[in-house]
Amino acid sequence: MQRLAHPHDIRAITMQWHSEKHTIAFVPTMGALHEGHRSLIDEARARADKVIVSIFVNPLQFNEQRDLDSYPNTLDQDFEVCLSAGVDLVWTPSREDMYPDNHGTMVVAGIQGEQLEGAHRPGHFDGMLTIVLKLLNAVKPTWALFGEKDFQQLALVKQLVKDYYLDTDIVPMPIIRESDGLAMSSRNIKLSQQTRRRAIALYEALMTVQDAAQAGYADFSNVIQSMHQRLNALEGFTLEYAVLVDPESLVEQMVLERQLRFLIAGSFENEGQPVRLIDNGPVIRLSDKTIPLQYS
Ligand code: AMP
């Protein structure tokens, strides 16, 4: 397994691989790797001749300095994970490598990036899209794998690829969860035992909506309203949003006429410092689950 830092070196090796007609699967991460990242890497390994994992905590996508400063760093363990998963190349650039003094431009996320996460994290998606464009252009992978855990991010990355004619297939990957349902996240290691127990509220909210869909509910206004009340009453928790949206446009919906997506975000007060968590999942109409009759 190789480890490289500078984008020029990444360009050199990936251009060589492309000239040798190798397929490349790429997994961009911010490190502190867990089973969620590992599932992306395993899928990359199963698809491609060459697997690249990048580890870079991108300062441009952090709207709070404190969040950036406290972002977990487990680089030695991350190398072990990559080695055991059969990764060919780990890309660990420095901030200067990615943003030298003469770096001048940025991608703007636009309207799609202003709602939900964007509304609570101003500038986050501009920073995210800027680094993703840089990473994808350096590697020019056949496939790039992204988790549904960051559902809005995934939608925006697909839009980026479309808008800028990037020659990469974006592969969405399902959310990997802890045994009690909490979505795996690098930020989970910051949770105290007490907050960790409370954090399950996000998954429970998702279950509430999915159960209501199972029970045949169509209008979700009351379900969402009472959920908001419950979450707002939760001690040490600040709800940012809990909404049903169209999975393509991310426009809010209240009526389940087709498959929707439930998205939730909030922050837990954790030993004097907030820890922000997100989660989401599909909400499927009862009748969409029935298998259509086959006539012969
Ligand atoms: P991050 O290191 O948080 O930037 O995440 C890197 C990639 O891993 C992103 O595409 C995330 O959506 C994905 N990811 C993070 N957590 C999970 C999870 N629990 N399940 C699946 N994918 C995940």
mmCIF file of C-alpha atoms and ligand atoms in Angstrom:
data_model
loop_
_atom_site.group_PDB
_atom_site.id
_atom_site.type_symbol
_atom_site.label_atom_id
_atom_site.label_comp_id
_atom_site.label_asym_id
_atom_site.label_seq_id
_atom_site.Cartn_x
_atom_site.Cartn_y
_atom_site.Cartn_z
ATOM 1 C CA MET A 1 0.000 0.000 0.000
ATOM 2 C CA GLN A 2 1.390 3.368 -1.043
ATOM 3 C CA ARG A 3 0.953 6.603 0.844
ATOM 4 C CA LEU A 4 1.224 9.921 -0.988
ATOM 5 C CA ALA A 5 0.457 13.497 -0.003
ATOM 6 C CA HIS A 6 0.842 15.949 -2.881
ATOM 7 C CA PRO A 7 -1.786 16.200 -5.647
ATOM 8 C CA HIS A 8 1.014 16.216 -8.275
ATOM 9 C CA ASP A 9 2.090 12.751 -7.130
ATOM 10 C CA ILE A 10 -1.513 11.568 -7.201
ATOM 11 C CA ARG A 11 -1.895 12.917 -10.761
ATOM 12 C CA ALA A 12 1.287 11.132 -11.842
ATOM 13 C CA ILE A 13 0.292 7.723 -10.496
ATOM 14 C CA THR A 14 -3.350 7.875 -11.544
ATOM 15 C CA MET A 15 -2.378 8.995 -15.073
ATOM 16 C CA GLN A 16 -0.092 5.965 -15.239
ATOM 17 C CA TRP A 17 -2.917 3.674 -14.051
ATOM 18 C CA HIS A 18 -5.300 5.185 -16.593
ATOM 19 C CA SER A 19 -2.752 4.658 -19.404
ATOM 20 C CA GLU A 20 -2.488 1.014 -18.312
ATOM 21 C CA LYS A 21 -6.301 0.787 -18.610
ATOM 22 C CA HIS A 22 -6.857 0.092 -14.918
ATOM 23 C CA THR A 23 -10.199 0.940 -13.354
ATOM 24 C CA ILE A 24 -9.991 3.103 -10.215
ATOM 25 C CA ALA A 25 -12.445 3.287 -7.315
ATOM 26 C CA PHE A 26 -12.067 6.220 -4.970
ATOM 27 C CA VAL A 27 -13.300 6.732 -1.399
ATOM 28 C CA PRO A 28 -12.901 10.315 -0.100
ATOM 29 C CA THR A 29 -12.949 10.528 3.723
ATOM 30 C CA MET A 30 -11.994 12.789 6.602
ATOM 31 C CA GLY A 31 -10.430 9.880 8.511
ATOM 32 C CA ALA A 32 -11.320 8.394 11.918
ATOM 33 C CA LEU A 33 -12.389 5.424 9.835
ATOM 34 C CA HIS A 34 -15.166 3.120 11.055
ATOM 35 C CA GLU A 35 -17.296 0.310 9.648
ATOM 36 C CA GLY A 36 -19.277 2.798 7.545
ATOM 37 C CA HIS A 37 -16.111 3.880 5.707
ATOM 38 C CA ARG A 38 -14.995 0.253 5.566
ATOM 39 C CA SER A 39 -18.173 -0.732 3.702
ATOM 40 C CA LEU A 40 -17.355 1.882 1.040
ATOM 41 C CA ILE A 41 -13.762 0.659 0.785
ATOM 42 C CA ASP A 42 -14.898 -2.985 0.494
ATOM 43 C CA GLU A 43 -17.275 -2.074 -2.327
ATOM 44 C CA ALA A 44 -14.464 -0.126 -4.022
ATOM 45 C CA ARG A 45 -12.165 -3.158 -3.695
ATOM 46 C CA ALA A 46 -14.835 -5.433 -5.182
ATOM 47 C CA ARG A 47 -15.292 -3.124 -8.199
ATOM 48 C CA ALA A 48 -11.923 -1.837 -9.295
ATOM 49 C CA ASP A 49 -8.340 -2.783 -10.165
ATOM 50 C CA LYS A 50 -7.043 0.079 -8.022
ATOM 51 C CA VAL A 51 -8.504 1.510 -4.812
ATOM 52 C CA ILE A 52 -7.630 4.966 -3.502
ATOM 53 C CA VAL A 53 -8.741 6.327 -0.113
ATOM 54 C CA SER A 54 -8.161 9.990 0.695
ATOM 55 C CA ILE A 55 -7.963 11.230 4.271
ATOM 56 C CA PHE A 56 -8.261 14.982 4.550
ATOM 57 C CA VAL A 57 -10.096 17.096 7.095
ATOM 58 C CA ASN A 58 -11.158 19.892 4.774
ATOM 59 C CA PRO A 59 -11.101 23.210 6.663
ATOM 60 C CA LEU A 60 -13.280 24.898 4.015
ATOM 61 C CA GLN A 61 -16.344 22.832 4.944
ATOM 62 C CA PHE A 62 -16.236 23.569 8.677
ATOM 63 C CA ASN A 63 -18.327 26.537 9.619
ATOM 64 C CA GLU A 64 -17.131 26.372 13.227
ATOM 65 C CA GLN A 65 -13.456 26.505 14.160
ATOM 66 C CA ARG A 66 -14.166 24.553 17.356
ATOM 67 C CA ASP A 67 -15.693 21.678 15.354
ATOM 68 C CA LEU A 68 -12.641 21.614 13.063
ATOM 69 C CA ASP A 69 -10.187 21.717 15.969
ATOM 70 C CA SER A 70 -11.930 18.862 17.780
ATOM 71 C CA TYR A 71 -12.417 16.626 14.720
ATOM 72 C CA PRO A 72 -11.074 13.154 15.659
ATOM 73 C CA ASN A 73 -7.695 12.098 14.259
ATOM 74 C CA THR A 74 -6.783 8.389 14.307
ATOM 75 C CA LEU A 75 -4.356 8.292 11.376
ATOM 76 C CA ASP A 76 -2.300 5.258 12.467
ATOM 77 C CA GLN A 77 -5.439 3.164 12.963
ATOM 78 C CA ASP A 78 -6.795 4.450 9.644
ATOM 79 C CA PHE A 79 -3.706 3.116 7.831
ATOM 80 C CA GLU A 80 -4.300 -0.271 9.468
ATOM 81 C CA VAL A 81 -7.913 -0.264 8.254
ATOM 82 C CA CYS A 82 -6.808 0.620 4.714
ATOM 83 C CA LEU A 83 -4.039 -1.990 4.738
ATOM 84 C CA SER A 84 -6.349 -4.761 5.917
ATOM 85 C CA ALA A 85 -8.959 -3.758 3.312
ATOM 86 C CA GLY A 86 -6.429 -4.087 0.466
ATOM 87 C CA VAL A 87 -6.290 -0.398 -0.450
ATOM 88 C CA ASP A 88 -3.630 0.413 -3.077
ATOM 89 C CA LEU A 89 -3.052 4.061 -2.272
ATOM 90 C CA VAL A 90 -3.846 6.312 0.697
ATOM 91 C CA TRP A 91 -3.811 10.013 -0.113
ATOM 92 C CA THR A 92 -3.096 12.170 2.933
ATOM 93 C CA PRO A 93 -2.550 15.740 1.752
ATOM 94 C CA SER A 94 -1.741 18.639 4.049
ATOM 95 C CA ARG A 95 -3.835 21.805 4.013
ATOM 96 C CA GLU A 96 -1.054 23.563 2.073
ATOM 97 C CA ASP A 97 -0.989 20.727 -0.471
ATOM 98 C CA MET A 98 -4.695 21.223 -1.207
ATOM 99 C CA TYR A 99 -4.933 24.978 -0.730
ATOM 100 C CA PRO A 100 -1.605 26.641 -1.583
ATOM 101 C CA ASP A 101 -1.455 30.414 -1.273
ATOM 102 C CA ASN A 102 -2.264 30.839 -4.957
ATOM 103 C CA HIS A 103 -5.510 28.823 -4.695
ATOM 104 C CA GLY A 104 -8.194 31.201 -5.897
ATOM 105 C CA THR A 105 -11.591 29.714 -6.758
ATOM 106 C CA MET A 106 -14.457 27.949 -5.014
ATOM 107 C CA VAL A 107 -17.530 26.001 -6.062
ATOM 108 C CA VAL A 108 -20.873 27.497 -4.991
ATOM 109 C CA ALA A 109 -23.543 24.987 -4.026
ATOM 110 C CA GLY A 110 -26.515 27.147 -5.046
ATOM 111 C CA ILE A 111 -30.118 26.799 -3.932
ATOM 112 C CA GLN A 112 -29.934 23.045 -3.284
ATOM 113 C CA GLY A 113 -27.171 23.698 -0.794
ATOM 114 C CA GLU A 114 -28.976 26.444 1.100
ATOM 115 C CA GLN A 115 -31.657 24.302 2.751
ATOM 116 C CA LEU A 116 -31.412 21.680 5.536
ATOM 117 C CA GLU A 117 -27.687 21.168 6.314
ATOM 118 C CA GLY A 118 -26.829 24.295 4.351
ATOM 119 C CA ALA A 119 -29.224 26.421 6.397
ATOM 120 C CA HIS A 120 -27.541 25.318 9.634
ATOM 121 C CA ARG A 121 -23.982 25.179 8.354
ATOM 122 C CA PRO A 122 -23.447 28.256 6.149
ATOM 123 C CA GLY A 123 -20.729 27.670 3.551
ATOM 124 C CA HIS A 124 -20.427 23.978 4.395
ATOM 125 C CA PHE A 125 -21.494 22.707 0.985
ATOM 126 C CA ASP A 126 -19.417 25.271 -0.946
ATOM 127 C CA GLY A 127 -16.372 23.946 0.904
ATOM 128 C CA MET A 128 -17.410 20.316 0.473
ATOM 129 C CA LEU A 129 -18.028 20.668 -3.295
ATOM 130 C CA THR A 130 -14.755 22.544 -3.754
ATOM 131 C CA ILE A 131 -12.702 19.767 -2.195
ATOM 132 C CA VAL A 132 -14.689 16.995 -3.914
ATOM 133 C CA LEU A 133 -14.119 18.634 -7.318
ATOM 134 C CA LYS A 134 -10.386 18.921 -6.591
ATOM 135 C CA LEU A 135 -10.156 15.307 -5.398
ATOM 136 C CA LEU A 136 -12.159 13.910 -8.310
ATOM 137 C CA ASN A 137 -10.174 15.908 -10.868
ATOM 138 C CA ALA A 138 -6.861 14.739 -9.440
ATOM 139 C CA VAL A 139 -7.851 11.053 -9.417
ATOM 140 C CA LYS A 140 -10.382 10.911 -12.295
ATOM 141 C CA PRO A 141 -11.777 7.695 -10.823
ATOM 142 C CA THR A 142 -14.072 5.309 -12.667
ATOM 143 C CA TRP A 143 -16.222 5.172 -9.501
ATOM 144 C CA ALA A 144 -16.375 7.356 -6.391
ATOM 145 C CA LEU A 145 -18.234 5.959 -3.398
ATOM 146 C CA PHE A 146 -20.318 8.133 -1.087
ATOM 147 C CA GLY A 147 -22.486 7.159 1.890
ATOM 148 C CA GLU A 148 -26.215 7.844 2.108
ATOM 149 C CA LYS A 149 -25.440 8.858 5.691
ATOM 150 C CA ASP A 150 -24.758 12.325 4.228
ATOM 151 C CA PHE A 151 -27.832 12.319 2.024
ATOM 152 C CA GLN A 152 -27.797 15.963 0.938
ATOM 153 C CA GLN A 153 -24.064 15.798 0.302
ATOM 154 C CA LEU A 154 -24.632 12.810 -1.971
ATOM 155 C CA ALA A 155 -27.324 14.692 -3.916
ATOM 156 C CA LEU A 156 -25.034 17.696 -4.353
ATOM 157 C CA VAL A 157 -22.072 15.563 -5.439
ATOM 158 C CA LYS A 158 -24.268 13.928 -8.104
ATOM 159 C CA GLN A 159 -25.261 17.425 -9.252
ATOM 160 C CA LEU A 160 -21.587 18.512 -9.338
ATOM 161 C CA VAL A 161 -20.679 15.551 -11.548
ATOM 162 C CA LYS A 162 -23.547 16.414 -13.880
ATOM 163 C CA ASP A 163 -22.898 20.168 -13.985
ATOM 164 C CA TYR A 164 -19.172 19.865 -14.644
ATOM 165 C CA TYR A 165 -19.272 16.809 -16.983
ATOM 166 C CA LEU A 166 -17.039 14.775 -14.663
ATOM 167 C CA ASP A 167 -16.267 11.330 -15.996
ATOM 168 C CA THR A 168 -16.957 9.467 -12.739
ATOM 169 C CA ASP A 169 -19.865 7.291 -11.624
ATOM 170 C CA ILE A 170 -21.067 8.200 -8.144
ATOM 171 C CA VAL A 171 -21.941 5.054 -6.187
ATOM 172 C CA PRO A 172 -24.333 5.606 -3.235
ATOM 173 C CA MET A 173 -23.805 3.268 -0.284
ATOM 174 C CA PRO A 174 -26.272 2.370 2.509
ATOM 175 C CA ILE A 175 -25.892 3.631 6.068
ATOM 176 C CA ILE A 176 -24.006 1.309 8.432
ATOM 177 C CA ARG A 177 -25.335 1.381 12.007
ATOM 178 C CA GLU A 178 -24.286 0.334 15.496
ATOM 179 C CA SER A 179 -26.214 -2.646 16.930
ATOM 180 C CA ASP A 180 -28.719 -0.310 18.625
ATOM 181 C CA GLY A 181 -29.376 1.605 15.406
ATOM 182 C CA LEU A 182 -27.181 4.701 15.875
ATOM 183 C CA ALA A 183 -25.682 5.618 12.498
ATOM 184 C CA MET A 184 -21.908 5.203 12.598
ATOM 185 C CA SER A 185 -20.060 8.513 12.514
ATOM 186 C CA SER A 186 -16.518 9.668 13.225
ATOM 187 C CA ARG A 187 -18.081 12.098 15.692
ATOM 188 C CA ASN A 188 -19.588 9.261 17.797
ATOM 189 C CA ILE A 189 -16.260 8.735 19.585
ATOM 190 C CA LYS A 190 -16.666 12.204 21.078
ATOM 191 C CA LEU A 191 -19.888 11.189 22.882
ATOM 192 C CA SER A 192 -19.823 10.551 26.631
ATOM 193 C CA GLN A 193 -21.614 7.383 27.792
ATOM 194 C CA GLN A 194 -24.611 9.419 28.847
ATOM 195 C CA THR A 195 -24.870 11.338 25.556
ATOM 196 C CA ARG A 196 -24.284 8.149 23.592
ATOM 197 C CA ARG A 197 -27.402 6.686 25.227
ATOM 198 C CA ARG A 198 -29.409 9.806 24.385
ATOM 199 C CA ALA A 199 -28.159 9.890 20.788
ATOM 200 C CA ILE A 200 -30.415 6.956 19.948
ATOM 201 C CA ALA A 201 -33.266 9.510 19.771
ATOM 202 C CA LEU A 202 -32.356 10.236 16.143
ATOM 203 C CA TYR A 203 -32.759 6.614 15.119
ATOM 204 C CA GLU A 204 -35.965 6.326 17.167
ATOM 205 C CA ALA A 205 -37.380 9.305 15.279
ATOM 206 C CA LEU A 206 -36.608 7.556 11.992
ATOM 207 C CA MET A 207 -38.287 4.392 13.300
ATOM 208 C CA THR A 208 -41.386 6.386 14.292
ATOM 209 C CA VAL A 209 -41.797 7.671 10.751
ATOM 210 C CA GLN A 210 -41.064 4.306 9.147
ATOM 211 C CA ASP A 211 -43.550 2.579 11.516
ATOM 212 C CA ALA A 212 -46.231 5.140 10.644
ATOM 213 C CA ALA A 213 -45.656 4.419 6.952
ATOM 214 C CA GLN A 214 -45.939 0.694 7.714
ATOM 215 C CA ALA A 215 -49.211 1.335 9.499
ATOM 216 C CA GLY A 216 -50.519 2.922 6.306
ATOM 217 C CA TYR A 217 -50.376 6.637 7.251
ATOM 218 C CA ALA A 218 -50.512 8.964 4.254
ATOM 219 C CA ASP A 219 -50.595 12.447 5.811
ATOM 220 C CA PHE A 220 -47.575 12.881 8.059
ATOM 221 C CA SER A 221 -48.267 16.392 9.421
ATOM 222 C CA ASN A 222 -49.356 15.110 12.853
ATOM 223 C CA VAL A 223 -46.628 12.489 13.079
ATOM 224 C CA ILE A 224 -43.941 15.096 12.337
ATOM 225 C CA GLN A 225 -45.514 17.683 14.648
ATOM 226 C CA SER A 226 -45.677 15.376 17.659
ATOM 227 C CA MET A 227 -42.160 14.156 16.930
ATOM 228 C CA HIS A 228 -40.912 17.760 16.956
ATOM 229 C CA GLN A 229 -42.586 18.269 20.339
ATOM 230 C CA ARG A 230 -40.967 15.134 21.743
ATOM 231 C CA LEU A 231 -37.505 15.960 20.398
ATOM 232 C CA ASN A 232 -37.708 19.570 21.549
ATOM 233 C CA ALA A 233 -38.461 18.332 25.070
ATOM 234 C CA LEU A 234 -35.410 16.052 25.091
ATOM 235 C CA GLU A 235 -32.890 17.240 27.682
ATOM 236 C CA GLY A 236 -29.581 18.510 26.283
ATOM 237 C CA PHE A 237 -30.719 18.211 22.688
ATOM 238 C CA THR A 238 -31.233 20.976 20.135
ATOM 239 C CA LEU A 239 -33.269 19.836 17.159
ATOM 240 C CA GLU A 240 -32.258 21.489 13.898
ATOM 241 C CA TYR A 241 -34.634 19.752 11.532
ATOM 242 C CA ALA A 242 -36.704 16.574 11.227
ATOM 243 C CA VAL A 243 -38.399 16.541 7.842
ATOM 244 C CA LEU A 244 -39.824 14.347 5.131
ATOM 245 C CA VAL A 245 -38.498 15.244 1.695
ATOM 246 C CA ASP A 246 -38.617 14.112 -1.889
ATOM 247 C CA PRO A 247 -35.416 12.017 -2.286
ATOM 248 C CA GLU A 248 -34.474 13.702 -5.580
ATOM 249 C CA SER A 249 -35.365 17.385 -5.106
ATOM 250 C CA LEU A 250 -35.097 17.369 -1.272
ATOM 251 C CA VAL A 251 -38.238 19.518 -1.229
ATOM 252 C CA GLU A 252 -40.275 19.036 1.950
ATOM 253 C CA GLN A 253 -43.372 16.815 1.691
ATOM 254 C CA MET A 254 -46.104 15.928 4.139
ATOM 255 C CA VAL A 255 -48.050 13.359 2.139
ATOM 256 C CA LEU A 256 -46.621 9.946 1.358
ATOM 257 C CA GLU A 257 -47.701 9.496 -2.262
ATOM 258 C CA ARG A 258 -44.391 7.975 -3.321
ATOM 259 C CA GLN A 259 -41.176 6.977 -1.573
ATOM 260 C CA LEU A 260 -39.838 9.832 0.546
ATOM 261 C CA ARG A 261 -36.761 10.342 2.726
ATOM 262 C CA PHE A 262 -36.781 11.316 6.372
ATOM 263 C CA LEU A 263 -33.865 13.572 7.342
ATOM 264 C CA ILE A 264 -32.969 14.600 10.870
ATOM 265 C CA ALA A 265 -30.201 16.688 12.448
ATOM 266 C CA GLY A 266 -29.528 18.065 15.878
ATOM 267 C CA SER A 267 -26.842 18.592 18.428
ATOM 268 C CA PHE A 268 -26.330 17.049 21.844
ATOM 269 C CA GLU A 269 -24.784 18.951 24.698
ATOM 270 C CA ASN A 270 -21.808 16.743 25.535
ATOM 271 C CA GLU A 271 -19.580 17.662 28.484
ATOM 272 C CA GLY A 272 -19.917 21.360 27.693
ATOM 273 C CA GLN A 273 -19.406 20.987 23.956
ATOM 274 C CA PRO A 274 -22.137 20.355 21.387
ATOM 275 C CA VAL A 275 -21.834 17.259 19.193
ATOM 276 C CA ARG A 276 -23.874 17.490 16.026
ATOM 277 C CA LEU A 277 -25.354 14.297 14.595
ATOM 278 C CA ILE A 278 -27.385 13.544 11.465
ATOM 279 C CA ASP A 279 -29.381 10.555 10.270
ATOM 280 C CA ASN A 280 -31.857 9.654 7.547
ATOM 281 C CA GLY A 281 -33.707 6.792 5.939
ATOM 282 C CA PRO A 282 -36.258 5.863 3.296
ATOM 283 C CA VAL A 283 -39.965 6.099 4.025
ATOM 284 C CA ILE A 284 -41.805 3.655 1.821
ATOM 285 C CA ARG A 285 -45.529 3.666 1.104
ATOM 286 C CA LEU A 286 -47.185 0.469 2.264
ATOM 287 C CA SER A 287 -48.643 -0.240 -1.187
ATOM 288 C CA ASP A 288 -45.210 0.210 -2.858
ATOM 289 C CA LYS A 289 -43.994 -2.764 -0.882
ATOM 290 C CA THR A 290 -46.573 -5.186 -2.276
ATOM 291 C CA ILE A 291 -45.261 -7.276 -5.136
ATOM 292 C CA PRO A 292 -47.190 -6.553 -8.345
ATOM 293 C CA LEU A 293 -49.289 -9.483 -9.542
ATOM 294 C CA GLN A 294 -47.938 -11.217 -12.599
ATOM 295 C CA TYR A 295 -50.471 -12.103 -15.277
ATOM 296 C CA SER A 296 -49.588 -14.678 -17.881
HETATM 297 P P1 AMP B 1 -16.538 11.404 6.316
HETATM 298 O O1 AMP B 1 -15.210 10.821 6.703
HETATM 299 O O2 AMP B 1 -17.474 11.607 7.464
HETATM 300 O O3 AMP B 1 -16.402 12.612 5.423
HETATM 301 O O4 AMP B 1 -17.251 10.296 5.427
HETATM 302 C C1 AMP B 1 -16.638 9.772 4.276
HETATM 303 C C2 AMP B 1 -17.663 8.974 3.505
HETATM 304 O O5 AMP B 1 -18.140 7.914 4.325
HETATM 305 C C3 AMP B 1 -18.885 9.820 3.120
HETATM 306 O O6 AMP B 1 -19.293 9.457 1.803
HETATM 307 C C4 AMP B 1 -19.907 9.415 4.152
HETATM 308 O O7 AMP B 1 -21.238 9.547 3.713
HETATM 309 C C5 AMP B 1 -19.551 7.952 4.356
HETATM 310 N N1 AMP B 1 -20.062 7.477 5.657
HETATM 311 C C6 AMP B 1 -19.875 8.053 6.869
HETATM 312 N N2 AMP B 1 -20.551 7.372 7.828
HETATM 313 C C7 AMP B 1 -21.186 6.345 7.194
HETATM 314 C C8 AMP B 1 -22.045 5.289 7.630
HETATM 315 N N3 AMP B 1 -22.397 5.154 8.900
HETATM 316 N N4 AMP B 1 -22.509 4.422 6.705
HETATM 317 C C9 AMP B 1 -22.159 4.561 5.393
HETATM 318 N N5 AMP B 1 -21.350 5.528 4.917
HETATM 319 C C10 AMP B 1 -20.863 6.415 5.796
#
